[in-house]
Amino acid sequence: MRGIISKIDRYSLALLGMVVLASFLPARGVVAEWLAVLTAAAIALLFFLHGAKLPRQAVISGFTHWRLHLMVLGITFVLFPIAGLALHPLASVLLGGSLAAGLLFLTLLPSTVQSSIAFTAIAGGNVPAAVVAASVSNILGVFLTPALVALFMSGGDAVGVSLEAIWKILLQLLAPFVLGQLAQPFVGDWIRSHKPLVTQVDRGSILLVVFSAFSASVVEGLWAQVSLLQLGLLLAFSSVLLAFVMALTTWAARRAGMSTEDEIAIVFCGSKKSLASGVPIASALFPAAQAGFIILPVMIFHQIQLLVCASLANRYARQIAARDEAGPKG
């Protein structure tokens, strides 16, 4: 547990470091152009590796637990957007249009993959179901997130989704994933045996996109338009949103009669939002100057969910250990 928290902390510091670096030394001109090309290539490689490492048999067999998967998808793409829309009028007044758009955008994102599975495993939950639920959420998110953005974020301070932006997402995210799935029988075992490789590409690509997005936004005056008060309010909005969704998700899982192991998978897969998918999708859908405003709420929510889920996973693990130690009731 300590090792995972330590890795989370180092990655959080790296993300913060990219924001600081972009704030003082933003990429400009030719450097920014080459950085954009490098970032696109890194993201394409990332989604190829994710496609190649996911066994097709696991996806097929995992679909049999359809009630769990429907609950996760419903929380991710229905409950979260409804909560985001409910908060949006107040957020627009207190945060301003651009940050409020970023807060709404994060509610439209798919679930995380790696951390959802990791926390489910730590907590003693249904790991195979978590693998499928989080993976399916990410695959569907390539289509559903742009569609939801087009439905809920057109006009005002937000930017509508063009066919060109959707095509860019298909080429940059979905096509590499499909190619990875096609190559999975040949390279899947090797990639799964080199997990650190995928982790480094994953984190490295996100760091590149964060630096690129914040560089463009800093050049356009990001920090002149965002105050400490707005950052504090954004932290409060994110905390309230996460607490509401996690509480309702836990209640729904228990109301549906799910086992504790299934409840754990539902809570961790349903209540989390993917920075790894959100950053590239935002960079594809929104102008470079606006992407920093859109990504900032996603980054803040990402840090909060990691800290909360780490604590919750530990509590679930103690609960299951106590249950197993007590044994079946006579």
Coordinates of C-alpha atoms in Angstrom, one line a residue:
M1 CA 0.0 0.0 0.0
R2 CA 2.8 2.4 0.9
G3 CA 4.5 1.7 -2.4
I4 CA 1.4 2.6 -4.4
I5 CA 0.9 5.8 -2.4
S6 CA 4.5 6.7 -3.0
K7 CA 4.2 6.2 -6.7
I8 CA 1.0 8.3 -6.7
D9 CA 2.8 11.0 -4.9
R10 CA 5.7 11.0 -7.3
Y11 CA 3.4 11.2 -10.3
S12 CA 1.4 14.0 -8.7
L13 CA 4.6 15.9 -8.2
A14 CA 5.6 15.3 -11.8
L15 CA 2.2 16.6 -13.0
L16 CA 2.6 19.7 -10.8
G17 CA 6.2 20.0 -12.2
M18 CA 4.9 20.2 -15.7
V19 CA 2.4 22.9 -14.8
V20 CA 5.2 24.9 -13.1
L21 CA 7.6 24.4 -16.0
A22 CA 4.9 25.5 -18.5
S23 CA 4.1 28.5 -16.4
F24 CA 7.6 29.8 -16.4
L25 CA 9.0 28.3 -19.6
P26 CA 6.0 27.7 -22.0
A27 CA 6.7 26.1 -25.4
R28 CA 6.4 28.6 -28.2
G29 CA 6.7 28.7 -31.9
V30 CA 8.6 25.9 -33.6
V31 CA 9.2 24.1 -30.2
A32 CA 5.4 24.1 -29.6
E33 CA 4.8 22.6 -33.1
W34 CA 7.3 19.8 -32.6
L35 CA 6.0 19.2 -29.1
A36 CA 2.5 18.7 -30.5
V37 CA 3.8 16.1 -33.0
L38 CA 5.7 14.3 -30.3
T39 CA 2.6 14.3 -28.0
A40 CA 0.3 13.0 -30.6
A41 CA 2.8 10.1 -31.3
A42 CA 3.1 9.3 -27.6
I43 CA -0.7 9.2 -27.2
A44 CA -1.1 6.9 -30.2
L45 CA 1.5 4.6 -28.8
L46 CA -0.2 4.6 -25.4
F47 CA -3.6 3.5 -26.9
F48 CA -1.9 0.9 -29.1
L49 CA -0.3 -0.6 -26.0
H50 CA -3.6 -0.6 -24.1
G51 CA -5.3 -2.4 -27.0
A52 CA -2.5 -4.9 -27.3
K53 CA -2.3 -5.8 -23.6
L54 CA -6.1 -6.4 -23.1
P55 CA -6.9 -10.1 -23.8
R56 CA -9.9 -10.5 -26.0
Q57 CA -11.1 -13.5 -23.9
A58 CA -11.2 -11.4 -20.8
V59 CA -13.4 -8.9 -22.5
I60 CA -15.8 -11.5 -23.8
S61 CA -16.0 -13.4 -20.5
G62 CA -16.3 -10.3 -18.4
F63 CA -19.5 -9.2 -20.3
T64 CA -21.4 -12.0 -18.5
H65 CA -21.6 -9.8 -15.4
W66 CA -23.9 -7.4 -17.2
R67 CA -25.6 -5.9 -14.2
L68 CA -22.3 -4.7 -12.7
H69 CA -21.2 -3.3 -16.1
L70 CA -24.5 -1.5 -16.7
M71 CA -24.2 0.1 -13.3
V72 CA -20.7 1.3 -13.9
L73 CA -21.6 2.7 -17.3
G74 CA -24.8 4.3 -15.9
I75 CA -22.8 6.1 -13.2
T76 CA -20.1 7.2 -15.5
F77 CA -22.1 8.4 -18.5
V78 CA -25.5 9.2 -16.9
L79 CA -25.2 10.1 -13.2
F80 CA -22.0 12.0 -13.5
P81 CA -23.2 14.2 -16.4
I82 CA -26.5 14.9 -14.6
A83 CA -24.5 16.0 -11.5
G84 CA -22.2 18.1 -13.7
L85 CA -25.2 19.8 -15.4
A86 CA -26.8 20.5 -12.0
L87 CA -23.6 22.1 -10.7
H88 CA -22.9 24.1 -13.9
P89 CA -25.0 27.2 -13.4
L90 CA -23.4 27.8 -9.9
A91 CA -20.0 26.9 -11.2
S92 CA -20.3 29.4 -14.1
V93 CA -21.0 32.2 -11.6
L94 CA -18.3 31.3 -9.1
L95 CA -15.5 29.9 -11.4
G96 CA -16.1 31.6 -14.7
G97 CA -17.1 30.1 -18.0
S98 CA -13.8 28.4 -18.9
L99 CA -13.2 26.6 -15.6
A100 CA -16.9 25.7 -15.3
A101 CA -16.7 24.2 -18.8
G102 CA -13.7 22.1 -17.6
L103 CA -15.7 21.0 -14.5
L104 CA -18.6 19.9 -16.8
F105 CA -16.2 18.2 -19.2
L106 CA -14.7 16.0 -16.5
T107 CA -18.1 14.6 -15.7
L108 CA -18.4 13.5 -19.3
L109 CA -15.2 11.4 -19.2
P110 CA -14.8 7.6 -19.0
S111 CA -13.5 5.8 -16.0
T112 CA -9.9 5.2 -15.3
V113 CA -8.3 1.8 -16.1
Q114 CA -5.1 1.3 -14.2
S115 CA -6.0 3.0 -10.8
S116 CA -9.5 1.5 -10.8
I117 CA -8.1 -2.0 -11.2
A118 CA -5.3 -1.3 -8.7
F119 CA -7.6 0.0 -6.0
T120 CA -10.1 -2.8 -6.6
A121 CA -7.3 -5.3 -6.1
I122 CA -6.0 -3.6 -2.9
A123 CA -9.5 -3.5 -1.5
G124 CA -10.1 -7.2 -2.2
G125 CA -12.8 -6.6 -4.8
N126 CA -13.8 -8.3 -8.0
V127 CA -10.7 -7.6 -10.1
P128 CA -11.8 -9.4 -13.4
A129 CA -15.0 -7.4 -13.4
A130 CA -13.1 -4.2 -12.7
V131 CA -10.8 -4.9 -15.7
V132 CA -13.7 -5.3 -18.1
A133 CA -15.8 -2.5 -16.6
A134 CA -13.0 0.1 -16.7
S135 CA -11.7 -1.0 -20.1
V136 CA -15.2 -1.0 -21.7
S137 CA -15.8 2.5 -20.2
N138 CA -12.6 3.8 -21.8
I139 CA -13.4 2.2 -25.2
L140 CA -17.0 3.6 -25.2
G141 CA -15.6 7.0 -23.9
V142 CA -13.9 7.6 -27.3
F143 CA -17.4 7.8 -28.8
L144 CA -19.6 8.9 -25.9
T145 CA -17.5 11.7 -24.5
P146 CA -17.3 13.7 -27.7
A147 CA -21.1 13.0 -28.2
L148 CA -21.9 14.3 -24.7
V149 CA -19.6 17.3 -25.2
A150 CA -21.5 18.1 -28.4
L151 CA -24.8 17.7 -26.6
F152 CA -24.1 19.6 -23.5
M153 CA -21.2 22.0 -24.2
S154 CA -22.1 23.6 -27.5
G155 CA -22.4 27.4 -27.4
G156 CA -21.5 29.9 -24.7
D157 CA -18.0 29.7 -23.4
A158 CA -17.6 26.1 -24.6
V159 CA -16.7 24.9 -28.0
G160 CA -18.9 22.7 -30.1
V161 CA -17.5 19.5 -31.5
S162 CA -16.8 19.5 -35.2
L163 CA -16.5 16.5 -37.5
E164 CA -12.9 17.3 -37.8
A165 CA -12.4 17.0 -34.1
I166 CA -14.2 13.6 -33.9
W167 CA -12.2 12.3 -36.8
K168 CA -9.0 13.4 -35.0
I169 CA -10.1 11.4 -32.0
L170 CA -10.8 8.4 -34.1
L171 CA -7.4 8.5 -35.7
Q172 CA -5.4 9.4 -32.6
L173 CA -7.2 7.2 -30.0
L174 CA -9.4 4.5 -31.5
A175 CA -7.4 3.5 -34.5
P176 CA -4.2 2.7 -32.4
F177 CA -6.4 0.8 -29.9
V178 CA -8.0 -1.3 -32.7
L179 CA -4.5 -2.0 -34.2
G180 CA -3.3 -3.0 -30.7
Q181 CA -6.2 -5.5 -30.4
L182 CA -5.4 -6.9 -33.8
A183 CA -1.8 -7.3 -32.8
Q184 CA -2.7 -8.7 -29.3
P185 CA -2.3 -12.4 -30.2
F186 CA 1.2 -11.7 -31.3
V187 CA 2.6 -9.1 -28.9
G188 CA 0.1 -9.3 -26.0
D189 CA 2.0 -11.7 -23.8
W190 CA 5.2 -9.7 -24.2
I191 CA 3.6 -6.4 -23.4
R192 CA 1.8 -7.8 -20.3
S193 CA 5.2 -9.2 -19.1
H194 CA 6.7 -5.7 -19.5
K195 CA 4.1 -3.7 -17.4
P196 CA 6.5 -0.9 -16.5
L197 CA 6.8 -0.1 -20.2
V198 CA 3.1 0.6 -20.5
T199 CA 3.2 2.6 -17.2
Q200 CA 6.1 4.8 -18.4
V201 CA 4.4 5.4 -21.8
D202 CA 1.1 6.2 -20.0
R203 CA 2.6 8.6 -17.6
G204 CA 5.1 10.1 -20.0
S205 CA 2.4 10.9 -22.6
I206 CA 0.2 12.5 -20.1
L207 CA 3.1 14.7 -18.8
L208 CA 3.8 15.8 -22.4
V209 CA 0.1 16.7 -23.1
V210 CA -0.2 18.5 -19.8
F211 CA 3.0 20.6 -20.5
S212 CA 1.8 21.2 -24.1
A213 CA -1.7 22.3 -23.1
F214 CA -0.6 24.5 -20.2
S215 CA 2.1 26.1 -22.4
A216 CA -0.5 27.2 -24.9
S217 CA -2.8 28.4 -22.2
V218 CA -0.1 30.3 -20.3
V219 CA 0.9 32.1 -23.5
E220 CA -2.8 33.2 -23.8
G221 CA -2.8 34.4 -20.2
L222 CA -4.1 31.4 -18.1
W223 CA -2.7 32.5 -14.8
A224 CA -3.8 36.1 -15.3
Q225 CA -7.4 34.8 -15.5
V226 CA -7.4 32.2 -12.7
S227 CA -7.2 33.3 -9.1
L228 CA -6.3 31.4 -5.9
L229 CA -10.0 31.8 -4.8
Q230 CA -11.1 30.1 -8.1
L231 CA -8.6 27.3 -7.4
G232 CA -10.0 26.9 -3.9
L233 CA -13.6 26.8 -5.2
L234 CA -12.6 24.3 -7.9
L235 CA -11.2 22.1 -5.2
A236 CA -14.5 22.4 -3.2
F237 CA -16.6 21.7 -6.3
S238 CA -14.6 18.6 -7.1
S239 CA -14.7 17.3 -3.6
V240 CA -18.5 17.7 -3.3
L241 CA -19.0 16.0 -6.7
L242 CA -16.8 13.0 -5.8
A243 CA -18.4 12.6 -2.4
F244 CA -21.9 12.7 -3.9
V245 CA -21.2 10.2 -6.6
M246 CA -19.3 7.8 -4.3
A247 CA -22.1 7.9 -1.7
L248 CA -24.8 7.3 -4.3
T249 CA -22.8 4.6 -6.0
T250 CA -22.3 2.7 -2.7
W251 CA -26.0 3.0 -1.9
A252 CA -27.0 1.8 -5.4
A253 CA -24.7 -1.3 -5.3
R254 CA -26.0 -2.3 -1.9
R255 CA -29.6 -1.7 -2.9
A256 CA -29.1 -3.9 -6.0
G257 CA -27.9 -6.7 -3.7
M258 CA -24.3 -6.8 -5.0
S259 CA -21.7 -8.7 -3.0
T260 CA -19.0 -6.7 -1.2
E261 CA -16.5 -7.7 -3.9
D262 CA -18.8 -6.4 -6.7
E263 CA -19.6 -3.3 -4.7
I264 CA -15.9 -2.5 -4.5
A265 CA -15.5 -2.8 -8.3
I266 CA -18.6 -0.7 -8.9
V267 CA -17.4 2.1 -6.5
F268 CA -13.9 2.3 -7.9
C269 CA -14.8 2.0 -11.6
G270 CA -17.9 4.1 -11.4
S271 CA -16.8 7.1 -9.3
K272 CA -13.4 7.8 -11.0
K273 CA -12.6 9.9 -14.1
S274 CA -9.7 9.2 -16.4
L275 CA -7.0 11.8 -16.7
A276 CA -5.3 9.6 -19.3
S277 CA -8.3 9.7 -21.6
G278 CA -9.4 13.2 -20.6
V279 CA -6.2 15.0 -21.5
P280 CA -5.9 13.8 -25.1
I281 CA -9.7 14.1 -25.7
A282 CA -9.6 17.7 -24.5
S283 CA -6.6 18.5 -26.7
A284 CA -8.5 17.1 -29.7
L285 CA -11.8 18.8 -29.0
F286 CA -10.8 22.2 -27.7
P287 CA -8.5 25.0 -29.1
A288 CA -5.0 24.9 -27.6
A289 CA -5.5 28.2 -25.8
Q290 CA -8.6 26.8 -24.0
A291 CA -7.3 23.3 -23.3
G292 CA -5.4 24.4 -20.1
F293 CA -8.6 25.7 -18.6
I294 CA -10.4 22.4 -19.5
I295 CA -7.6 20.2 -18.2
L296 CA -7.1 22.0 -14.9
P297 CA -10.4 20.7 -13.2
V298 CA -9.6 17.2 -14.5
M299 CA -6.2 17.3 -12.9
I300 CA -7.5 18.6 -9.5
F301 CA -10.3 15.9 -9.5
H302 CA -7.7 13.3 -10.4
Q303 CA -5.6 14.1 -7.3
I304 CA -8.6 14.1 -5.0
Q305 CA -9.9 10.8 -6.3
L306 CA -6.6 9.1 -5.8
L307 CA -6.2 10.2 -2.2
V308 CA -9.8 9.3 -1.3
C309 CA -9.7 6.0 -3.1
A310 CA -6.4 5.0 -1.4
S311 CA -8.0 5.5 2.0
L312 CA -11.3 3.8 1.0
A313 CA -9.5 0.8 -0.5
N314 CA -7.6 0.3 2.8
R315 CA -10.9 0.5 4.7
Y316 CA -12.5 -2.1 2.4
A317 CA -9.5 -4.4 2.8
R318 CA -9.8 -4.3 6.6
Q319 CA -13.5 -5.0 6.3
I320 CA -13.1 -8.0 4.1
A321 CA -10.2 -9.3 6.2
A322 CA -12.4 -9.1 9.3
R323 CA -15.2 -10.9 7.5
D324 CA -13.0 -13.7 6.3
E325 CA -11.4 -14.0 9.7
A326 CA -14.8 -14.3 11.4
G327 CA -15.7 -17.1 8.9
P328 CA -19.3 -18.2 8.0
K329 CA -21.9 -17.7 10.7
G330 CA -23.1 -20.9 12.2

